[in-house]
PDB file of C-alpha atoms in Angstrom:
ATOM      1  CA  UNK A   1    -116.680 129.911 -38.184  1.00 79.00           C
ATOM      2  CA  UNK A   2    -118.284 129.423 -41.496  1.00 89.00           C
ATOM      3  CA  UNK A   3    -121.749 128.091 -41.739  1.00 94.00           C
ATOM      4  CA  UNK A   4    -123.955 128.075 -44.754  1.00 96.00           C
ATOM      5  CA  UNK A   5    -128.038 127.900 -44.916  1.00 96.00           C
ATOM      6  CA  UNK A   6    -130.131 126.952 -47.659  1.00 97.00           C
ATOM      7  CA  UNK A   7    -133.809 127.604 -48.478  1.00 97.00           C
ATOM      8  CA  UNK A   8    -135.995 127.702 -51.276  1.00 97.00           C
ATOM      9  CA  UNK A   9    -136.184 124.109 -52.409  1.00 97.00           C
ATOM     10  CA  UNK A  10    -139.746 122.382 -53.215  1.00 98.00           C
ATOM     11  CA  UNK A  11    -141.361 120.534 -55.533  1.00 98.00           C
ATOM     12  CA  UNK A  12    -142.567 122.354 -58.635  1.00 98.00           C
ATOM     13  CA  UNK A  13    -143.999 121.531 -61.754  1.00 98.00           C
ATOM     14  CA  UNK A  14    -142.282 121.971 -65.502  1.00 98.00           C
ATOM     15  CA  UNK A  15    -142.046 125.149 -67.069  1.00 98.00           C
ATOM     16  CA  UNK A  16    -142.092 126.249 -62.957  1.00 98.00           C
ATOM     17  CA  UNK A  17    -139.734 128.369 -60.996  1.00 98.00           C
ATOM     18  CA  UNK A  18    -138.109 128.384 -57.847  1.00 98.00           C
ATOM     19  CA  UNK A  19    -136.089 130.863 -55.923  1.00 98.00           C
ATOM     20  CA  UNK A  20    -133.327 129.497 -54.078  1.00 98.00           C
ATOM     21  CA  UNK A  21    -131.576 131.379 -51.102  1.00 98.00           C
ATOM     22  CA  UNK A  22    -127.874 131.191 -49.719  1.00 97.00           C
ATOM     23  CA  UNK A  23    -127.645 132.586 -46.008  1.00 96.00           C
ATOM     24  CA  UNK A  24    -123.618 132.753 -45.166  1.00 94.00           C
ATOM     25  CA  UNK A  25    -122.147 133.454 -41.410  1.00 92.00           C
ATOM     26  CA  UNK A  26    -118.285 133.939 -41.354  1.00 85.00           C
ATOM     27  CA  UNK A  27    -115.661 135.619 -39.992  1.00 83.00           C
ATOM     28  CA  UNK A  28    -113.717 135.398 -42.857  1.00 88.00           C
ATOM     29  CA  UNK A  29    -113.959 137.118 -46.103  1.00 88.00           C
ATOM     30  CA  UNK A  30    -116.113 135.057 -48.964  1.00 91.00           C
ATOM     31  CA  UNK A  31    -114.603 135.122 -51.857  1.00 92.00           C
ATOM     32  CA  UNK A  32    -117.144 133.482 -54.146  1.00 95.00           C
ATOM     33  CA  UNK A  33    -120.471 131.689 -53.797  1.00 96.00           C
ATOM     34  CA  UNK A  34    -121.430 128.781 -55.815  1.00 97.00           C
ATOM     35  CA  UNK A  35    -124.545 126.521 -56.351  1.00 98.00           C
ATOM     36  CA  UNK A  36    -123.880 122.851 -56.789  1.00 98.00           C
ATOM     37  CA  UNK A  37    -125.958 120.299 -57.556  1.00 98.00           C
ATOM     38  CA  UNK A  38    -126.353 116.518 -57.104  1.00 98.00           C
ATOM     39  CA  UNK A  39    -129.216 114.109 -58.486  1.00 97.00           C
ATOM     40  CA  UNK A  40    -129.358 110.334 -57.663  1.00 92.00           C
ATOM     41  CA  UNK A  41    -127.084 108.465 -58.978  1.00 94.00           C
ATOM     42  CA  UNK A  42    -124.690 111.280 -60.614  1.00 96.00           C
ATOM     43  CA  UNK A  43    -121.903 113.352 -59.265  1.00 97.00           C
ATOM     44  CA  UNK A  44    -122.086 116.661 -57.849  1.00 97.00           C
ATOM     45  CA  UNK A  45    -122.142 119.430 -60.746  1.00 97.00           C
ATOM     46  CA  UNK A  46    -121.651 123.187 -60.428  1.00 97.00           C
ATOM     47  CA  UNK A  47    -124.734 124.944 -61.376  1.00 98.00           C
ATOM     48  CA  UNK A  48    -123.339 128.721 -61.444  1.00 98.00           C
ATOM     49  CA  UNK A  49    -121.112 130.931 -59.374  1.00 98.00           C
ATOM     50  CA  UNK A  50    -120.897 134.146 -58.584  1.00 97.00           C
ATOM     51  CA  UNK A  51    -117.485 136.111 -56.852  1.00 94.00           C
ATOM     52  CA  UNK A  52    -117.189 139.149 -54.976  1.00 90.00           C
ATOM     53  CA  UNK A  53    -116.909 141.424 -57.864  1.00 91.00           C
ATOM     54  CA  UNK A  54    -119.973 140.371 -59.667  1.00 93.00           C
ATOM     55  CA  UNK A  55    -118.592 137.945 -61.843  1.00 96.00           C
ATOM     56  CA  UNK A  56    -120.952 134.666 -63.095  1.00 98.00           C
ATOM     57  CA  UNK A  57    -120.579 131.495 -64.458  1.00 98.00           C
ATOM     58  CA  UNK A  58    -122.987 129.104 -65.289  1.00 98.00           C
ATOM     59  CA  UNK A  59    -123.201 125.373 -66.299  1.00 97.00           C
ATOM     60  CA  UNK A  60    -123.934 125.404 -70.066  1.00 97.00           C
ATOM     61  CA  UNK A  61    -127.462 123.544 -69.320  1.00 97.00           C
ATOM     62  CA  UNK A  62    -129.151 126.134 -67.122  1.00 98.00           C
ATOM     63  CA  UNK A  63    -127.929 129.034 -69.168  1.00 98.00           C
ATOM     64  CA  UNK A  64    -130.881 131.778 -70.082  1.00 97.00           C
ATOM     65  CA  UNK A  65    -133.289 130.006 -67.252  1.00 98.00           C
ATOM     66  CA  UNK A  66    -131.262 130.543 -64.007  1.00 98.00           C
ATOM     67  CA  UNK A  67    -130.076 133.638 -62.193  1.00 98.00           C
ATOM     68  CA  UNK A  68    -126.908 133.819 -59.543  1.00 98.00           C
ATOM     69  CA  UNK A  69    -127.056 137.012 -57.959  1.00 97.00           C
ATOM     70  CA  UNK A  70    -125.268 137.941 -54.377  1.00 95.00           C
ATOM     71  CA  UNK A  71    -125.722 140.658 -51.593  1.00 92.00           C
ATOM     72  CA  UNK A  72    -122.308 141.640 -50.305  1.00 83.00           C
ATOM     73  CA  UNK A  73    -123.702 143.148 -47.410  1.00 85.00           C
ATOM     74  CA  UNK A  74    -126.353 140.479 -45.968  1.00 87.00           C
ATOM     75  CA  UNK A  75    -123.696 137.575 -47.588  1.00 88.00           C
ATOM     76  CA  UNK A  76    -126.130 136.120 -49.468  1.00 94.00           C
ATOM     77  CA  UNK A  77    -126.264 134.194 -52.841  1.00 96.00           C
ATOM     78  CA  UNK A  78    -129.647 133.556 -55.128  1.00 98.00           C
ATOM     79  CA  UNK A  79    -130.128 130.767 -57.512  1.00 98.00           C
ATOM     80  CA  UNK A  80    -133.295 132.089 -59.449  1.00 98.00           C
ATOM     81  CA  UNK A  81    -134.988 129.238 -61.395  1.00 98.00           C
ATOM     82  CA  UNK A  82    -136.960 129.650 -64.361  1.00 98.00           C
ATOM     83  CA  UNK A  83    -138.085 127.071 -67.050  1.00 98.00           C
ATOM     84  CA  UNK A  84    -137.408 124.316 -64.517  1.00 98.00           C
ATOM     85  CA  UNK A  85    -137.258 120.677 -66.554  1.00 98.00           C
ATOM     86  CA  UNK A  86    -137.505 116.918 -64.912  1.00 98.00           C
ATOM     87  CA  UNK A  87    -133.862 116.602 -65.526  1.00 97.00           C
ATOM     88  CA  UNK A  88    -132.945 119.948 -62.720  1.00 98.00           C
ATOM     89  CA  UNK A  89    -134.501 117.702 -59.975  1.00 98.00           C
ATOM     90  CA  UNK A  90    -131.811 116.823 -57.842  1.00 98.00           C
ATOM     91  CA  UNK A  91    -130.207 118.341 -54.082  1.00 98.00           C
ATOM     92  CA  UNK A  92    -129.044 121.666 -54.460  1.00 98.00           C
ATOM     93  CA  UNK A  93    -125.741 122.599 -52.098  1.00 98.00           C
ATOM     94  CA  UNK A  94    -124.376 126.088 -51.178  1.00 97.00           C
ATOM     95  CA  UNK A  95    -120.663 126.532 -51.271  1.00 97.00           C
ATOM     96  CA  UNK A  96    -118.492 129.791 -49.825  1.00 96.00           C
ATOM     97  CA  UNK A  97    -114.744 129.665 -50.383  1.00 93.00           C
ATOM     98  CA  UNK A  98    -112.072 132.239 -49.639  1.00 91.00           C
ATOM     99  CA  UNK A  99    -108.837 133.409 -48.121  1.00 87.00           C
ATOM    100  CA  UNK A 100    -107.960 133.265 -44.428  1.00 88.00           C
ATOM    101  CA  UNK A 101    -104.525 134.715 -44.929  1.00 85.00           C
ATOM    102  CA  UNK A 102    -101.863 133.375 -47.332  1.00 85.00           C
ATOM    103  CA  UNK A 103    -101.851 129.697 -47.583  1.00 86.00           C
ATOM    104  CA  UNK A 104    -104.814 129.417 -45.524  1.00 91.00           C
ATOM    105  CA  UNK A 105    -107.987 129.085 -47.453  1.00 92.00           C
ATOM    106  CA  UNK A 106    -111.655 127.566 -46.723  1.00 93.00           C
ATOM    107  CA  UNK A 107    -114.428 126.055 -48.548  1.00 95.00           C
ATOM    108  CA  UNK A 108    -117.362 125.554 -46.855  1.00 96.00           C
ATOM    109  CA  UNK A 109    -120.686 123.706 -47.674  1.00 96.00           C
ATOM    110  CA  UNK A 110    -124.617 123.577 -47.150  1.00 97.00           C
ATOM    111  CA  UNK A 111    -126.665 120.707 -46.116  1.00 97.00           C
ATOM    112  CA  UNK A 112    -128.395 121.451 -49.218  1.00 97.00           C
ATOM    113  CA  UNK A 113    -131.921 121.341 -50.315  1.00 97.00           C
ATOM    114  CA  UNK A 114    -134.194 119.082 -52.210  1.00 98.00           C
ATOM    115  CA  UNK A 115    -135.614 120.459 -55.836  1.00 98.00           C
ATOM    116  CA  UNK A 116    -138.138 117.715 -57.563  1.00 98.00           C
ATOM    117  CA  UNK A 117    -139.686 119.174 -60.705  1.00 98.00           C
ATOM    118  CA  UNK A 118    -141.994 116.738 -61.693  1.00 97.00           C
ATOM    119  CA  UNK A 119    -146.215 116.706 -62.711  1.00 93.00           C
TER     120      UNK A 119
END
């Protein structure tokens, strides 16, 4: 009922940038979108999130170098890169949460997609 699909990812030199993409299908309403992010090793970290309205929030790491944006109408998130560093490399993860009716909710995930900044 609620699939996700990333694209974007690839391997890209320092100082690169990447554009990442956020495909939803639902038949529920999506609340907000949010880009996660997992290296080797670590836990899973939220990179930014963006809701319905507009409203972003970013890690404090990638703040001034990536971009969440959203289209409502296609129900699709962006994770614009910029100024990628060694330490971004990791596998980046869609997630799409929201209300089914009261005291129903769902949070759904990506497979997610490989970023390696390296040279």
């Amino acid at each position: 009922q609620v699939q996700l699909v990333e694209s974007g990812g690839g391997l890209v030199q320092p100082g690169g940038s990447l554009r990442l993409s956020c495909a939803a299908s639902s038949i529920f309403s999506i609340n907000a979108m949010g880009w996660y992010r997992q290296a080797p090793g670590k836990e899973r970290e939220l990179v930014a999130s963006i809701t319905s309205g507009g409203s972003t929030n970013y890690q404090e790491s990638v703040k001034g170098r990536f971009t969440i944006s959203r289209d409502n109408a296609k129900n699709t998130a962006y994770l614009q890169m910029n100024t990628l560093k060694p330490e971004d490399t990791a596998v980046y993860y869609c997630n799409a949460n929201g209300s089914i009716r009261l005291g129903a909710s769902f949070s759904s995930w990506g497979k997610g997609t490989q970023v390696t900044v390296s040279s």
